[in-house]
Amino acid sequence: MACIIPMRRRALLTVVLLAARAGAEEPKSLLPCRPTIACTAELAPEGTLQLELGYLRRALAGGVTQESIPFLAKLALADWLEAQVSSNGYTVSDGPAPARFHDNLQLGFKASRKGGTAFPTVGASLQLAVPTPGRQLGYLKATDALVTGYLTYMLPANVEADMNLGANVFHIEGSAQTQPWAALALSRDLPLGLTAMAEGYRFGGALPYAQRDAGLLAALSWTATSWLVIDAGGDAGLFPRSRRFSIFCGLSLASRKLWGG
């Protein structure tokens, strides 16, 4: 039996497909870090402002659920330098030790050197994470330093590899604890502006500030236009005593160039 699509639905489907085709054909000025742990070493063109917003729900050990609303704002000061402001955002946890707080605000810079066909693009970032004010439930206040190295390379079959190595240094004003971490994300563009992503990562433990964690993550994103990317996915934890799984969704926005050609 033939499938007959009503006129309104057919028109809506046509609009969606045209937007997807436009998003796939327009040059990329939007380079989201989310939803994977690893971030690309590449930067947007000079003068571009980007904003990433997400929702993250984590199933922790003991039946505890944690929800957060992370964000990341990035301004390309030059083709090789970017200013960043980010946070894990407002966070709520239930269970025996409930929590409600706005996590640290992270301020810093990211530099990048573009590679070529034979060499990867490399980069590095340094961020200072400062506590948010006020008395908040379940919030351990500490000033942290975050250091990350980036490597991005195009593999055969148009698969992009993003490798990150980093260290989170918690409570730098006192008894500092260092949490090393590593992540490797693979992504490939698909038809209709879609991109499939897979990633593996591992964080060391740095108690009492952070437990060890590792996971296998899969996500799908849709580039609706050159200035809008929508994504969603899931993440299976490899240490069930720390975290069983996570689900997430979000969007990324880019402005027109605020200056430059």
Protein backbone atom coordinates (compact mmCIF):
# COMPACT_ATOMS: atom_id res chain seq x y z
CA MET A 1 0.00 0.00 0.00
CA ALA A 2 1.39 3.39 -0.95
CA CYS A 3 2.15 5.81 1.87
CA ILE A 4 0.27 9.10 1.39
CA ILE A 5 1.70 12.02 3.35
CA PRO A 6 -0.77 14.84 4.16
CA MET A 7 0.06 18.21 2.59
CA ARG A 8 1.02 19.93 5.90
CA ARG A 9 3.32 17.11 6.94
CA ARG A 10 4.83 17.02 3.45
CA ALA A 11 5.56 20.75 3.64
CA LEU A 12 7.12 20.38 7.09
CA LEU A 13 9.27 17.48 5.89
CA THR A 14 10.43 19.56 2.91
CA VAL A 15 11.48 22.44 5.20
CA VAL A 16 13.44 20.06 7.46
CA LEU A 17 15.23 18.43 4.52
CA LEU A 18 16.10 21.81 2.97
CA ALA A 19 17.50 23.04 6.31
CA ALA A 20 19.51 19.86 6.65
CA ARG A 21 20.89 20.22 3.11
CA ALA A 22 21.81 23.87 3.77
CA GLY A 23 23.52 22.92 7.02
CA ALA A 24 25.51 20.22 5.25
CA GLU A 25 26.62 22.54 2.42
CA GLU A 26 27.47 25.70 4.39
CA PRO A 27 31.05 26.08 5.66
CA LYS A 28 31.56 25.16 9.30
CA SER A 29 32.09 28.09 11.64
CA LEU A 30 30.57 26.20 14.58
CA LEU A 31 32.86 23.69 16.28
CA PRO A 32 31.11 22.29 19.38
CA CYS A 33 33.08 20.69 22.21
CA ARG A 34 29.96 19.11 23.60
CA PRO A 35 28.58 16.41 23.68
CA THR A 36 31.83 14.39 23.79
CA ILE A 37 34.41 14.72 26.56
CA ALA A 38 37.17 15.38 24.03
CA CYS A 39 37.16 18.71 22.20
CA THR A 40 38.55 19.54 18.78
CA ALA A 41 41.89 21.35 18.57
CA GLU A 42 40.48 23.61 15.86
CA LEU A 43 39.07 27.09 16.50
CA ALA A 44 36.29 29.04 14.83
CA PRO A 45 37.22 32.00 12.60
CA GLU A 46 38.36 35.18 14.33
CA GLY A 47 35.51 37.26 15.72
CA THR A 48 33.06 34.33 16.10
CA LEU A 49 31.13 33.93 19.36
CA GLN A 50 29.86 30.43 20.19
CA LEU A 51 27.53 29.26 22.96
CA GLU A 52 26.91 25.64 23.99
CA LEU A 53 24.05 24.64 26.29
CA GLY A 54 23.23 21.15 27.49
CA TYR A 55 21.27 18.94 29.85
CA LEU A 56 23.02 16.00 31.54
CA ARG A 57 21.40 13.28 33.66
CA ARG A 58 23.73 10.84 35.42
CA ALA A 59 22.77 7.61 37.17
CA LEU A 60 25.28 7.27 40.01
CA ALA A 61 25.95 4.41 42.40
CA GLY A 62 23.32 3.58 45.02
CA GLY A 63 20.42 4.73 42.88
CA VAL A 64 21.43 8.40 43.12
CA THR A 65 20.49 10.65 40.21
CA GLN A 66 22.38 13.83 39.35
CA GLU A 67 21.15 16.44 36.86
CA SER A 68 23.07 19.45 35.58
CA ILE A 69 22.85 22.17 32.93
CA PRO A 70 26.41 22.78 31.62
CA PHE A 71 27.33 25.66 29.34
CA LEU A 72 30.35 26.91 27.43
CA ALA A 73 30.85 30.32 25.80
CA LYS A 74 33.77 30.79 23.38
CA LEU A 75 35.01 33.94 21.65
CA ALA A 76 37.67 33.63 18.92
CA LEU A 77 40.00 36.56 19.61
CA ALA A 78 42.21 35.51 16.68
CA ASP A 79 42.40 32.54 14.35
CA TRP A 80 44.77 30.91 16.88
CA LEU A 81 43.39 32.15 20.23
CA GLU A 82 40.03 31.73 21.97
CA ALA A 83 38.65 33.03 25.30
CA GLN A 84 36.36 30.65 27.20
CA VAL A 85 33.82 30.85 30.03
CA SER A 86 32.15 27.62 31.16
CA SER A 87 30.59 25.71 34.04
CA ASN A 88 28.87 22.43 34.85
CA GLY A 89 26.03 24.78 35.73
CA TYR A 90 23.18 24.31 38.14
CA THR A 91 23.45 20.80 39.61
CA VAL A 92 20.90 18.79 41.59
CA SER A 93 21.46 15.38 43.24
CA ASP A 94 19.08 13.21 45.26
CA GLY A 95 19.82 10.28 47.58
CA PRO A 96 21.24 10.13 51.12
CA ALA A 97 23.39 13.25 50.56
CA PRO A 98 21.29 15.59 48.40
CA ALA A 99 22.90 18.58 46.69
CA ARG A 100 21.72 21.78 45.02
CA PHE A 101 24.37 24.20 43.82
CA HIS A 102 25.82 26.12 40.89
CA ASP A 103 29.21 24.60 40.12
CA ASN A 104 32.50 26.47 39.68
CA LEU A 105 32.84 29.09 36.96
CA GLN A 106 35.75 28.31 34.62
CA LEU A 107 37.66 31.13 32.91
CA GLY A 108 40.53 30.66 30.50
CA PHE A 109 42.11 30.64 27.05
CA LYS A 110 42.70 28.08 24.32
CA ALA A 111 45.42 28.35 21.66
CA SER A 112 45.69 26.29 18.48
CA ARG A 113 48.10 25.70 15.62
CA LYS A 114 46.47 24.44 12.44
CA GLY A 115 47.98 21.38 10.78
CA GLY A 116 47.71 20.09 7.23
CA THR A 117 47.19 16.89 5.33
CA ALA A 118 50.31 15.31 6.84
CA PHE A 119 50.24 16.95 10.29
CA PRO A 120 47.54 17.18 12.96
CA THR A 121 46.10 20.37 14.38
CA VAL A 122 47.34 20.80 17.95
CA GLY A 123 46.22 23.04 20.78
CA ALA A 124 46.34 23.71 24.51
CA SER A 125 44.11 25.41 27.05
CA LEU A 126 44.47 26.69 30.59
CA GLN A 127 41.47 27.48 32.79
CA LEU A 128 40.94 28.69 36.33
CA ALA A 129 37.78 27.40 38.05
CA VAL A 130 36.55 29.71 40.81
CA PRO A 131 33.77 28.89 43.33
CA THR A 132 30.37 30.52 43.01
CA PRO A 133 29.23 32.65 45.99
CA GLY A 134 26.72 31.85 48.71
CA ARG A 135 25.96 28.87 50.91
CA GLN A 136 24.85 25.97 48.73
CA LEU A 137 23.78 22.46 49.67
CA GLY A 138 26.40 19.78 49.03
CA TYR A 139 28.86 22.19 47.42
CA LEU A 140 32.56 21.78 48.23
CA LYS A 141 34.15 25.15 47.49
CA ALA A 142 37.65 25.08 46.02
CA THR A 143 39.65 26.92 43.35
CA ASP A 144 40.87 24.59 40.60
CA ALA A 145 43.22 24.75 37.61
CA LEU A 146 42.46 22.81 34.42
CA VAL A 147 45.12 22.09 31.78
CA THR A 148 44.32 20.33 28.49
CA GLY A 149 46.25 19.36 25.36
CA TYR A 150 44.41 18.77 22.05
CA LEU A 151 45.20 16.87 18.88
CA THR A 152 42.88 16.66 15.86
CA TYR A 153 43.62 14.62 12.75
CA MET A 154 41.59 13.42 9.77
CA LEU A 155 41.81 9.64 9.37
CA PRO A 156 40.89 7.62 6.27
CA ALA A 157 37.19 7.40 5.31
CA ASN A 158 36.72 11.02 6.50
CA VAL A 159 36.80 10.02 10.16
CA GLU A 160 37.98 12.84 12.44
CA ALA A 161 39.95 11.85 15.54
CA ASP A 162 40.10 14.20 18.53
CA MET A 163 42.48 13.18 21.32
CA ASN A 164 42.70 15.12 24.59
CA LEU A 165 45.10 14.71 27.50
CA GLY A 166 44.49 16.78 30.61
CA ALA A 167 44.90 17.33 34.31
CA ASN A 168 42.42 18.84 36.76
CA VAL A 169 44.22 20.27 39.79
CA PHE A 170 41.66 20.65 42.57
CA HIS A 171 41.97 23.05 45.54
CA ILE A 172 45.11 24.84 44.39
CA GLU A 173 44.89 27.20 47.38
CA GLY A 174 45.38 24.30 49.82
CA SER A 175 46.10 20.58 49.71
CA ALA A 176 45.97 20.16 45.94
CA GLN A 177 44.75 16.93 44.36
CA THR A 178 45.51 16.18 40.69
CA GLN A 179 43.16 14.20 38.46
CA PRO A 180 44.72 13.07 35.16
CA TRP A 181 42.40 12.20 32.30
CA ALA A 182 42.42 11.17 28.66
CA ALA A 183 39.77 10.93 25.92
CA LEU A 184 39.62 9.86 22.28
CA ALA A 185 36.61 10.75 20.13
CA LEU A 186 35.93 9.60 16.57
CA SER A 187 33.36 11.37 14.42
CA ARG A 188 32.15 11.14 10.84
CA ASP A 189 29.84 13.39 8.85
CA LEU A 190 26.76 11.68 7.41
CA PRO A 191 24.16 12.82 4.85
CA LEU A 192 21.56 15.48 5.72
CA GLY A 193 23.90 17.36 8.06
CA LEU A 194 24.18 14.51 10.58
CA THR A 195 27.37 13.54 12.41
CA ALA A 196 27.91 10.27 14.30
CA MET A 197 30.31 10.27 17.27
CA ALA A 198 31.88 7.58 19.46
CA GLU A 199 34.29 8.10 22.34
CA GLY A 200 36.20 6.39 25.10
CA TYR A 201 37.62 8.24 28.09
CA ARG A 202 39.04 7.79 31.59
CA PHE A 203 39.42 10.08 34.61
CA GLY A 204 41.64 9.23 37.56
CA GLY A 205 40.43 9.62 41.14
CA ALA A 206 41.07 12.77 43.18
CA LEU A 207 39.08 12.34 46.39
CA PRO A 208 37.32 14.09 48.01
CA TYR A 209 36.82 16.31 44.94
CA ALA A 210 36.27 13.71 42.20
CA GLN A 211 35.89 9.96 41.88
CA ARG A 212 37.54 7.93 39.16
CA ASP A 213 35.37 7.54 36.07
CA ALA A 214 35.51 6.02 32.60
CA GLY A 215 32.97 5.51 29.88
CA LEU A 216 32.01 4.62 26.35
CA LEU A 217 29.94 7.35 24.74
CA ALA A 218 27.89 7.51 21.55
CA ALA A 219 26.07 10.55 20.17
CA LEU A 220 24.40 11.93 17.07
CA SER A 221 24.37 15.60 16.09
CA TRP A 222 22.50 17.52 13.41
CA THR A 223 23.92 20.67 11.80
CA ALA A 224 20.69 22.49 11.03
CA THR A 225 22.55 25.57 9.72
CA SER A 226 26.06 26.97 9.95
CA TRP A 227 25.06 28.60 13.25
CA LEU A 228 22.99 25.82 14.93
CA VAL A 229 23.93 22.26 15.95
CA ILE A 230 21.61 19.97 17.97
CA ASP A 231 22.85 16.77 19.61
CA ALA A 232 21.89 13.91 21.91
CA GLY A 233 23.43 10.67 23.14
CA GLY A 234 24.25 8.27 25.93
CA ASP A 235 27.29 7.22 27.93
CA ALA A 236 27.84 3.85 29.66
CA GLY A 237 30.01 4.03 32.78
CA LEU A 238 32.80 1.47 33.13
CA PHE A 239 33.03 1.88 36.92
CA PRO A 240 29.46 1.11 38.15
CA ARG A 241 30.44 1.96 41.72
CA SER A 242 30.98 5.53 40.56
CA ARG A 243 28.48 5.95 37.71
CA ARG A 244 26.26 3.54 35.79
CA PHE A 245 25.23 5.61 32.77
CA SER A 246 24.45 9.13 31.54
CA ILE A 247 22.13 10.63 28.95
CA PHE A 248 22.46 14.10 27.49
CA CYS A 249 21.15 16.53 24.91
CA GLY A 250 21.97 20.07 23.92
CA LEU A 251 22.52 22.68 21.28
CA SER A 252 25.31 24.92 20.05
CA LEU A 253 24.95 28.40 18.55
CA ALA A 254 27.37 30.62 16.64
CA SER A 255 27.16 34.33 15.89
CA ARG A 256 28.08 36.08 12.69
CA LYS A 257 31.64 37.37 12.76
CA LEU A 258 31.70 40.31 15.18
CA TRP A 259 34.80 41.72 13.48
CA GLY A 260 37.23 40.78 10.74
CA GLY A 261 36.57 40.01 7.09
